[in-house]
Coordinates of C-alpha atoms and ligand atoms in Angstrom, one line a residue:
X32 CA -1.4 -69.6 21.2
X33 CA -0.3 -68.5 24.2
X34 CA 2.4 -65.7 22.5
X35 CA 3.4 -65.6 19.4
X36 CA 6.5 -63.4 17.4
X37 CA 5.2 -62.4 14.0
X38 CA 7.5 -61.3 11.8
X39 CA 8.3 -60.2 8.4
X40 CA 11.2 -63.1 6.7
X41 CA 12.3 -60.9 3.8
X42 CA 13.0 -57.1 2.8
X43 CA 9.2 -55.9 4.7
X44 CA 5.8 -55.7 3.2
X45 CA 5.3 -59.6 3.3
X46 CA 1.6 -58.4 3.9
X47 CA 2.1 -58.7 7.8
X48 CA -0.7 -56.5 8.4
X49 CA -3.1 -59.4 7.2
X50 CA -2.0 -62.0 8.8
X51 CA -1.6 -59.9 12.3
X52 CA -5.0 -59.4 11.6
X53 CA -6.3 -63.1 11.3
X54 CA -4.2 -64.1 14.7
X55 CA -5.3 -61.2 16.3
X56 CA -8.6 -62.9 16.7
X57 CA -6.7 -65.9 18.7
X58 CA -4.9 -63.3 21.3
X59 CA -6.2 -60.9 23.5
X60 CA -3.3 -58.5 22.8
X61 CA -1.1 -56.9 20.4
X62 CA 2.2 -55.1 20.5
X63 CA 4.4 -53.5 18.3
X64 CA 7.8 -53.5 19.7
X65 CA 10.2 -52.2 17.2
X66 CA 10.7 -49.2 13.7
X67 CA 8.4 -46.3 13.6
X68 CA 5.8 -45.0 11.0
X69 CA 7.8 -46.3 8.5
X70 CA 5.9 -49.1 8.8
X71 CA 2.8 -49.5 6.8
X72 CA 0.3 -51.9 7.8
X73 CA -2.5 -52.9 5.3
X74 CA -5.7 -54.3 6.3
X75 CA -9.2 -54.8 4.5
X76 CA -12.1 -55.0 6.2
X77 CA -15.5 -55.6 3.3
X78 CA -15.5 -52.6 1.6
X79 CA -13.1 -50.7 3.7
X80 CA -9.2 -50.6 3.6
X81 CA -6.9 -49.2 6.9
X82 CA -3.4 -48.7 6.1
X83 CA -1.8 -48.2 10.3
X84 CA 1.6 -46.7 10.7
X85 CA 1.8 -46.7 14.0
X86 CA -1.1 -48.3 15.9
X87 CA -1.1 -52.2 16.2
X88 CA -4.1 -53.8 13.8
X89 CA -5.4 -54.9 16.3
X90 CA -6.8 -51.8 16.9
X91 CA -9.5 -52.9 14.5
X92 CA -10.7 -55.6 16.8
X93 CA -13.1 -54.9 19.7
X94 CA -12.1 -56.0 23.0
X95 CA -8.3 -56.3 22.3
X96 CA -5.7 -53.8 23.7
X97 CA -3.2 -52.5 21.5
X98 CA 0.3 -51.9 22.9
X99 CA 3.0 -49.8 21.3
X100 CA 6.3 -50.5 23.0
X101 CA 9.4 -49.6 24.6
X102 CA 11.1 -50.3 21.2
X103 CA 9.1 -48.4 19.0
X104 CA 10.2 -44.5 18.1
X105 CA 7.3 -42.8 18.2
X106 CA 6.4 -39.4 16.1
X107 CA 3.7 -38.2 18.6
X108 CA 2.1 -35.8 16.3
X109 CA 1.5 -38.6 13.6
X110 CA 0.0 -41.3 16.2
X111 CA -2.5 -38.4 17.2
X112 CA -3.6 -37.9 13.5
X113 CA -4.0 -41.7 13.2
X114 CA -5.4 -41.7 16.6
X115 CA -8.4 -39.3 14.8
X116 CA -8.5 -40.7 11.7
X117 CA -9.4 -44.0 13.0
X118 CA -12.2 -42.3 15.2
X119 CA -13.0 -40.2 11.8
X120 CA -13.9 -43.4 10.8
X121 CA -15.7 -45.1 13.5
X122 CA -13.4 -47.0 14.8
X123 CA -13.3 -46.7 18.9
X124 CA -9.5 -45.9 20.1
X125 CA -9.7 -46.4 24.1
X126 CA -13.2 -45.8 24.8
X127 CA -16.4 -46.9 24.0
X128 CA -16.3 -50.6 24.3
X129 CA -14.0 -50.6 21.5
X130 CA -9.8 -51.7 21.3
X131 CA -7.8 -50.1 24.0
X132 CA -4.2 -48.4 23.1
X133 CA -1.1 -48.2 25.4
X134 CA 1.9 -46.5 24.7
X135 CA 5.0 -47.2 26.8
X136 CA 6.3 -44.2 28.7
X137 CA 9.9 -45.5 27.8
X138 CA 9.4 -45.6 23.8
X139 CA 11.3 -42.9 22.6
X140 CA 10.2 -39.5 20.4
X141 CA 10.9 -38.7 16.7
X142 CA 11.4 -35.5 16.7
X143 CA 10.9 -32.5 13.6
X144 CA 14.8 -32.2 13.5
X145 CA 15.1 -36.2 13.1
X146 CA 13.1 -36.3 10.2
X147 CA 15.2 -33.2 8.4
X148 CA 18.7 -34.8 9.0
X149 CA 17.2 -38.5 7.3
X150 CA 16.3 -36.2 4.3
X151 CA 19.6 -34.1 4.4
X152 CA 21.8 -37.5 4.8
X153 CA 20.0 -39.3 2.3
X154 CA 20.5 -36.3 0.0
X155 CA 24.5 -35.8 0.9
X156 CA 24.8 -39.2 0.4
X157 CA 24.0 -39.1 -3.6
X158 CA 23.4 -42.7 -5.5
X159 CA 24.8 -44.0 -2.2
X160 CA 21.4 -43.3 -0.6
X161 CA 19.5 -46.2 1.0
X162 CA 15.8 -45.0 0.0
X163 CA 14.9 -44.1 3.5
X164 CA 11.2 -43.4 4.1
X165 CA 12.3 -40.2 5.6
X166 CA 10.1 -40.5 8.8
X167 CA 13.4 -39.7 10.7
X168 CA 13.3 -43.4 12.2
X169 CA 17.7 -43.5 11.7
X170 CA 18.3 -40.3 13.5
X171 CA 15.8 -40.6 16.2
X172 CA 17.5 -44.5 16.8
X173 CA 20.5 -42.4 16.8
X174 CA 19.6 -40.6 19.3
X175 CA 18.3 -43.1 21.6
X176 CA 21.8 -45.2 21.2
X177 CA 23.5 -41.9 22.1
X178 CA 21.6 -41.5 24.8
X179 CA 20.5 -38.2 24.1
X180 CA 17.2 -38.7 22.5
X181 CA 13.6 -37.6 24.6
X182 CA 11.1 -40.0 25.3
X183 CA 7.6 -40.5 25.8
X184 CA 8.0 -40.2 29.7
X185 CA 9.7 -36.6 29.0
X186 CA 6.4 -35.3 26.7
X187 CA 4.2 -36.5 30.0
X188 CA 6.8 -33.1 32.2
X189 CA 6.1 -30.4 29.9
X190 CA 8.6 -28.4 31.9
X191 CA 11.5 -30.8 31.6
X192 CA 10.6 -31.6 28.0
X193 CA 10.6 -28.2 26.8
X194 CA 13.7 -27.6 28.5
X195 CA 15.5 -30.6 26.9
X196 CA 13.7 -29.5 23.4
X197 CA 15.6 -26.1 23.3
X198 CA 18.7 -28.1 24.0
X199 CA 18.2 -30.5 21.2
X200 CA 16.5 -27.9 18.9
X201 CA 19.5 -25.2 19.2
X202 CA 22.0 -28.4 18.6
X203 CA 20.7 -30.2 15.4
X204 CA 19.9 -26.8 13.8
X205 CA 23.7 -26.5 13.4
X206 CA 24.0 -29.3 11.9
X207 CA 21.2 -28.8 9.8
X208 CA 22.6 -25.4 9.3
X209 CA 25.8 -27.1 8.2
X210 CA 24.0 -28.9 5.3
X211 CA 22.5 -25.3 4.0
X212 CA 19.0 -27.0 5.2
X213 CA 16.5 -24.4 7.1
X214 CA 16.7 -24.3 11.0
X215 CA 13.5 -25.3 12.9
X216 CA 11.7 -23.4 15.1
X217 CA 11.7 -24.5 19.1
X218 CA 8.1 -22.5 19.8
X219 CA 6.4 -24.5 17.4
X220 CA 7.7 -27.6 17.9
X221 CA 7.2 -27.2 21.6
X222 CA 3.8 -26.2 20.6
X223 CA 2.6 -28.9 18.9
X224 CA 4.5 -31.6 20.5
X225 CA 3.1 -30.3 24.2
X226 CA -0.6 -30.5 22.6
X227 CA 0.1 -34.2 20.8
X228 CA 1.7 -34.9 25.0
X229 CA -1.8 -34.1 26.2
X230 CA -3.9 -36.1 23.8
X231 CA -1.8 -38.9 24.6
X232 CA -1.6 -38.9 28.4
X233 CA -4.7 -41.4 28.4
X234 CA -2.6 -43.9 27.0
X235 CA 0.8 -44.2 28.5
X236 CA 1.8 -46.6 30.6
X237 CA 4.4 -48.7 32.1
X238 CA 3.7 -51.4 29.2
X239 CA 6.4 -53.9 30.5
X240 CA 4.2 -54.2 34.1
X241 CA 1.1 -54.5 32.3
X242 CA 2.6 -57.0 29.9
X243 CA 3.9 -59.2 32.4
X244 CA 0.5 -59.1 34.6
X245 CA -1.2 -60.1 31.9
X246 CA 0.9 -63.1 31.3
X247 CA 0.4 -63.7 35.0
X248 CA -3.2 -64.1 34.0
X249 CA -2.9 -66.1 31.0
X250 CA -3.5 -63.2 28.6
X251 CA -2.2 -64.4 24.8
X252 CA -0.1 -61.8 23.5
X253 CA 0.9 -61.1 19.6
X254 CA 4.2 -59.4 18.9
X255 CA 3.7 -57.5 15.6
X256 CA 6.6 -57.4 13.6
X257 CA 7.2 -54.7 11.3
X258 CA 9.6 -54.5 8.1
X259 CA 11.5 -57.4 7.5
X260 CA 14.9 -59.9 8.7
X261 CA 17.1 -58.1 5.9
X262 CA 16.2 -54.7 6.9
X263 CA 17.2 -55.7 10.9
X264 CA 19.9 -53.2 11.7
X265 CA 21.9 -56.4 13.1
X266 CA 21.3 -59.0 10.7
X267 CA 20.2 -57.3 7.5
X268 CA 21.7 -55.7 4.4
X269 CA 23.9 -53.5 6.0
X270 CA 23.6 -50.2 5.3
X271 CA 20.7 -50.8 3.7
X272 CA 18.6 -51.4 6.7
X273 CA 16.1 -49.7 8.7
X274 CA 17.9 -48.7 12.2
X275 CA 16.1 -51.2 14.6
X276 CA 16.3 -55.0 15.4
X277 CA 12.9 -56.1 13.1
X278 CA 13.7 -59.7 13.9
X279 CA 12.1 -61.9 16.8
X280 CA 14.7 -61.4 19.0
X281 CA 13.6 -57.4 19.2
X282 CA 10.3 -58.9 20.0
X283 CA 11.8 -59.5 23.7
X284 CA 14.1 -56.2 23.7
X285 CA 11.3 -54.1 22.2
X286 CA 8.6 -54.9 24.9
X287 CA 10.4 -56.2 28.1
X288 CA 9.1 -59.8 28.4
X289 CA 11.9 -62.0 28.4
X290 CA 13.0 -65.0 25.7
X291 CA 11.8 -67.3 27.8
X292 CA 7.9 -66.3 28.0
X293 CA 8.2 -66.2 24.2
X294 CA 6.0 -69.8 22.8
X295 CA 6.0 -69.6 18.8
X296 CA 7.3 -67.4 16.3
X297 CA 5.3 -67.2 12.7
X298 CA 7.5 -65.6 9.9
X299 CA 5.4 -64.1 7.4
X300 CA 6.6 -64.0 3.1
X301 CA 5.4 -63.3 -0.2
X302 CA 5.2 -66.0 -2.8
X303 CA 8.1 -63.7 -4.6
X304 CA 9.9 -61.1 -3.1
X305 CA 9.5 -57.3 -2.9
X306 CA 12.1 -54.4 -1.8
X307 CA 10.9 -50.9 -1.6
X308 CA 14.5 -48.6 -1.0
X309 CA 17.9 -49.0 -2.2
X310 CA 20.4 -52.6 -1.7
X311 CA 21.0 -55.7 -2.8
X312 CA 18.2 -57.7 -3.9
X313 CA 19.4 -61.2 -5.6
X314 CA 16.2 -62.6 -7.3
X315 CA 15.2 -59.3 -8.5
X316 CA 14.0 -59.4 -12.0
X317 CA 11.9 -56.0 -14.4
X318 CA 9.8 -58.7 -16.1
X319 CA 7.8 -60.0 -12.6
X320 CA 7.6 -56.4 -11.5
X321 CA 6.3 -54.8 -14.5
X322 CA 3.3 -57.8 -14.4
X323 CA 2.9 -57.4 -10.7
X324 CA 2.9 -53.3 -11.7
X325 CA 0.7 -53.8 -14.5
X326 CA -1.7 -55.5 -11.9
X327 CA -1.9 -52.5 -10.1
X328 CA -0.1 -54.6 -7.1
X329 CA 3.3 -53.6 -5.3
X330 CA 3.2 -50.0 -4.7
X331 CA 4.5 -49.2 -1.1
X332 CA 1.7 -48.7 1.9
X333 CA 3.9 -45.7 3.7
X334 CA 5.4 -44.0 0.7
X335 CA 3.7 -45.4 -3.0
X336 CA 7.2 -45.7 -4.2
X337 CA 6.8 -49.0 -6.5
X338 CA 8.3 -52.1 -4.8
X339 CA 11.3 -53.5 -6.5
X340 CA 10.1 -57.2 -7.3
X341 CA 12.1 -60.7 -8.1
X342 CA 11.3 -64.3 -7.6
X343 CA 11.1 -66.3 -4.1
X344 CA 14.7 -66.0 -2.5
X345 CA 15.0 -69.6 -0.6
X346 CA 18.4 -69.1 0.1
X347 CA 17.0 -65.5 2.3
X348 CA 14.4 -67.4 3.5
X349 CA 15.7 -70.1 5.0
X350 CA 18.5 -67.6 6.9
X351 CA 15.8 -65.8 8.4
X352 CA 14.0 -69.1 9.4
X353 CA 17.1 -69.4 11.5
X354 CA 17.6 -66.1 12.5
X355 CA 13.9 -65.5 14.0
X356 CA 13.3 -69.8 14.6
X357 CA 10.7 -69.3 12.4
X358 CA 7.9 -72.3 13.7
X359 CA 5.3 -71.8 11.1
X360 CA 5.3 -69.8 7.9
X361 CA 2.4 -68.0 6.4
X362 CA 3.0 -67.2 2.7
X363 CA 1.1 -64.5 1.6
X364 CA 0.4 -62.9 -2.6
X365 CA 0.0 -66.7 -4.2
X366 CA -2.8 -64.7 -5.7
X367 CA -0.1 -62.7 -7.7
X368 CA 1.3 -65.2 -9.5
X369 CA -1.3 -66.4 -11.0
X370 CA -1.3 -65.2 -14.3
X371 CA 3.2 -66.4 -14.5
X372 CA 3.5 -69.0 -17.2
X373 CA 7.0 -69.7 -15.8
X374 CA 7.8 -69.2 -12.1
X375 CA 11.4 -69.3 -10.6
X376 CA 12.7 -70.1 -7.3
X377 CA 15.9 -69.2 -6.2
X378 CA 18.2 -72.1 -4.5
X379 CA 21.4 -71.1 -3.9
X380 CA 23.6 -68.6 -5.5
X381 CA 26.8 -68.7 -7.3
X382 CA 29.6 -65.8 -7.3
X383 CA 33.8 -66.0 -8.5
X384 CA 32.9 -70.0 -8.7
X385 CA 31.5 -69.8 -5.3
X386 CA 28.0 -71.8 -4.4
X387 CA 26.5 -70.1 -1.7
X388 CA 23.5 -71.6 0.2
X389 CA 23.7 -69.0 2.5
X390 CA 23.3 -64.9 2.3
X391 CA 26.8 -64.0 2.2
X392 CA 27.5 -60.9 4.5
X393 CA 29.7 -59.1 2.4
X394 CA 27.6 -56.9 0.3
X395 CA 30.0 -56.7 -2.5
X396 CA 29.5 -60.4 -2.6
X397 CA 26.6 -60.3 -2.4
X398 CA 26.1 -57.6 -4.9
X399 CA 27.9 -60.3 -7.6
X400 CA 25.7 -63.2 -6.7
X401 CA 23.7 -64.7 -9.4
X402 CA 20.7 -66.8 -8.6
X403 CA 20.3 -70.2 -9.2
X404 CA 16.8 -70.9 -10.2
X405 CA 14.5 -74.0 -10.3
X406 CA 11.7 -73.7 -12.7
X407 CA 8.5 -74.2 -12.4
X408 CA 5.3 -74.4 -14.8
X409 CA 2.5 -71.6 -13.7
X410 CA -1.0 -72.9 -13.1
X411 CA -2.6 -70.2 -14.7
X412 CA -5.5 -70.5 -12.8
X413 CA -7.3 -68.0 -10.1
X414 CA -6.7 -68.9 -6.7
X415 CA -8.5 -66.0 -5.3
X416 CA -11.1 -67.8 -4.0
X417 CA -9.8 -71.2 -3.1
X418 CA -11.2 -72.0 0.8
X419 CA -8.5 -74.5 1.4
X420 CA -5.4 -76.1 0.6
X421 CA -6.8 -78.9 -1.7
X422 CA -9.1 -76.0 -3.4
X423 CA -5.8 -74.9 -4.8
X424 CA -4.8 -76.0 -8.3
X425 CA -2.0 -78.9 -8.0
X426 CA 0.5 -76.6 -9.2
X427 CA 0.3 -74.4 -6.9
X428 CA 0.6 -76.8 -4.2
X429 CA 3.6 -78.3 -5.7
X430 CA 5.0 -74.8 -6.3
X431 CA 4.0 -74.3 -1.7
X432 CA 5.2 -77.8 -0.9
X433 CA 8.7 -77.1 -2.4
X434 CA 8.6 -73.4 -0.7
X435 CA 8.4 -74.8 2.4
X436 CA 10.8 -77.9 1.8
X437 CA 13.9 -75.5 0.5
X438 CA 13.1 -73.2 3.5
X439 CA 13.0 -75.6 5.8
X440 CA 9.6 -74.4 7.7
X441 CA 6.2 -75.5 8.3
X442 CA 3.5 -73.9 6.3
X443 CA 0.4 -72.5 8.6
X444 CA -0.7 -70.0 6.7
X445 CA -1.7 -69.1 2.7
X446 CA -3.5 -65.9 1.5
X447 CA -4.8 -65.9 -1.7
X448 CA -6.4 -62.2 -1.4
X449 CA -6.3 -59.5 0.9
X450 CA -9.7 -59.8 2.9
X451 CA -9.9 -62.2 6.0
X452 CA -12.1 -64.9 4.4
X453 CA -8.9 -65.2 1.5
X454 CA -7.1 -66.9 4.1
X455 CA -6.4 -70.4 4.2
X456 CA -5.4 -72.0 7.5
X457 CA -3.5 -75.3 7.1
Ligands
IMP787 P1 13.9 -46.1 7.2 O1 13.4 -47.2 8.1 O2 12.9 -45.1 6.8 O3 15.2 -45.6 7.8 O4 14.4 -46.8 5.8 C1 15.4 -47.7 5.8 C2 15.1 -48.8 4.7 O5 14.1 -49.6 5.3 C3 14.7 -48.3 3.4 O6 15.1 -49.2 2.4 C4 13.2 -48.4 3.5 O7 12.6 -48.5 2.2 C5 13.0 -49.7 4.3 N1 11.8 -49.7 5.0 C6 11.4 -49.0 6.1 N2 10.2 -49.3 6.5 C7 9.7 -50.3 5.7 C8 8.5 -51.0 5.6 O8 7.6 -50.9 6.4 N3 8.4 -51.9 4.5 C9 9.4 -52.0 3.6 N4 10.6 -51.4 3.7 C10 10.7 -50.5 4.7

């Protein structure tokens, strides 16, 4: 695996972080390339469990450098306290023999003030709200498409960055002011943002050259995905979406190494599907996700809002398939339907006499379509601990088979827990 796109093929929280984990150990390094610390990556490790915002998974790996892109926003303050926490808890960030981290110079700042106008727009906008996590990930986007925003390059000149602070401070408190929301203060922003710059000079870098010499020398490279194809700012559920492109294509935008040098492209789903925020969700049904609730499963990694839950969308599935060229598929969760007596899979949907076999863009349409199911008979059965494919009961491989058949892909990939040895390779 020379490089590989990872990347989530539903709403997020497909359980990326796992599965980033198990390639990991097949490439040498591991960038993020697009979203924020909205992004909650999960990962087990024996006893222990890391939940990483910010900083590839990788990071858990000795010997692997950890990259955090051009297209990543990047709260500086918050990748300092992970930065700690991970050394709180022995785990070597750029030193010691253990993972290296680079941050691209070019990746731009969320910012105190970004993070008040998400919560002040979410609130102004009432039930119309999209559920943000309120990291400030749509106004700091915002920013960076208006070409106004301050980067990581800027935080490495304290002069010119304070100077371009007061600016930016003095301008979004009246807008802030305008919502009857407090104004923020420039001397302590400054003031912790300057001391979060110094802790991270070590790291920055011009990511894009180092990415592209170490393709020169054969280096394997992971792109990490975060969220999922319907919350892609292009091709998602519009508004409802997060406000970067979270499909493969950002893979290329996000880093700097071009469509080309790009060899395989692993989407990554649930065996159902999960939303956490507002939007349309077709195959969403109270029944799966009070059981999956019930289990103590399905509470979000960033926020602990409960995940919305239905049954698997193949219709969603197979348009992200095309959207990303999804190669393989890892299906991730099995494990939480084991206990389902009667599982559904949706295969098209039907609106105003309509059969659509597609996502239909038009969210009022696609706020009317009903699923069309196929049924299946649970195996009722723990799968938990199956080692491979033919470990798992028939059933369940029936219920995978036609998974993969409706979507169209090629199943690599089925985790049946959330440690590394519940991982079955096909
Ligand atoms: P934002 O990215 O915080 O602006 O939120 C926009 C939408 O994306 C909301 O529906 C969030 O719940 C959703 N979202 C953002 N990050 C994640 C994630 O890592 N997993 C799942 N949903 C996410």
């Amino acid at each position: 695996m020379a490089t590989t796109i990872l990347v989530g093929a539903q709403w997020g929280d497909e359980g990326k972080g796992k599965i980033i984990d198990v390639l990991t150990d097949r490439h040498d390094i591991v960038v993020r390339y697009a979203g924020g610390n909205n992004a909650g990556h999960t990962v087990e490790l024996g006893p222990e469990k890391f939940v990483l915002h910010l900083i590839p998974s990788g990071i858990l790996r000795r010997g692997k450098v950890c990259v955090i892109g051009n297209g990543v926003v990047v709260d500086p303050v918050a990748l300092v306290k992970e930065i700690d926490e991970l050394e709180d808890r022995g785990v070597a960030v750029g030193h010691g023999g253990g993972a290296k981290l680079l941050l691209s110079e070019t990746a731009h700042l969320v910012l105190p003030y970004h993070r008040s106008l998400d919560e002040q727009r979410e609130a102004a906008k009432g039930s119309g709200r999209i559920g943000t996590t309120k990291r400030g990930i749509g106004p700091a986007y915002s920013d960076k498409a208006a070409r106004t925003g301050l980067r990581v390059i800027d935080l490495m000149k304290p002069e010119r960055f304070s100077e371009k602070l007061r600016q930016k401070v003095e301008e979004n408190n009246e807008i802030l002011k305008a919502f009857g929301a407090q104004p923020l203060s420039f001397e302590e922003i400054n003031a912790s943002y300057l001391e979060a710059g110094k802790r991270l000079r070590p790291f920055v870098a011009n990511t894009v050259v180092y990415l592209h010499e170490a393709l020169k020398k054969r280096k394997s490279v992971l792109f990490e995905g975060a969220q999922g194809t319907f919350l892609d700012i292009d091709h998602g559920t519009y508004p409802y979406v997060t406000s970067s492109n979270t499909t493969a294509g950002g893979a290329c935008t996000g880093s700097g190494v071009p469509p080309h040098r790009m060899d395989t492209v692993v989407g990554v789903v649930k065996a159902y599907t999960t939303r956490v925020g507002e939007g349309p969700l077709p195959t969403e049904d109270n029944m799966i996700g009070d059981l999956l609730h019930g289990l103590g499963r399905e509470f979000g990694a960033t926020t602990g809002r409960p995940r919305r839950c239905g049954w698997f969308d193949a219709v969603a599935v197979r348009y992200a398939a095309m959207i990303n060229g999804i190669d393989q598929l890892a299906v991730t969760n099995l494990d939480g339907l084991d206990t389902v007596a009667k599982i559904k899979m949706c295969v098209a949907y039907k609106a105003g006499g309509r059969t659509y076999e597609t996502i239909p863009n038009d969210l009022d349409v696609l706020k009317q379509c009903q699923p069309v199911y196929i049924e299946f008979d649970g195996w009722l059965g723990d799968t938990s601990g199956a080692k491979d494919f033919d470990d798992l009961p028939k059933k369940a491989r029936g219920y995978l088979k036609k998974l993969a058949a409706l979507t169209g892909t090629k199943m690599s990939i089925v985790s049946i827990g959330p440690r590394r040895e519940q991982t079955i390779v096909l």
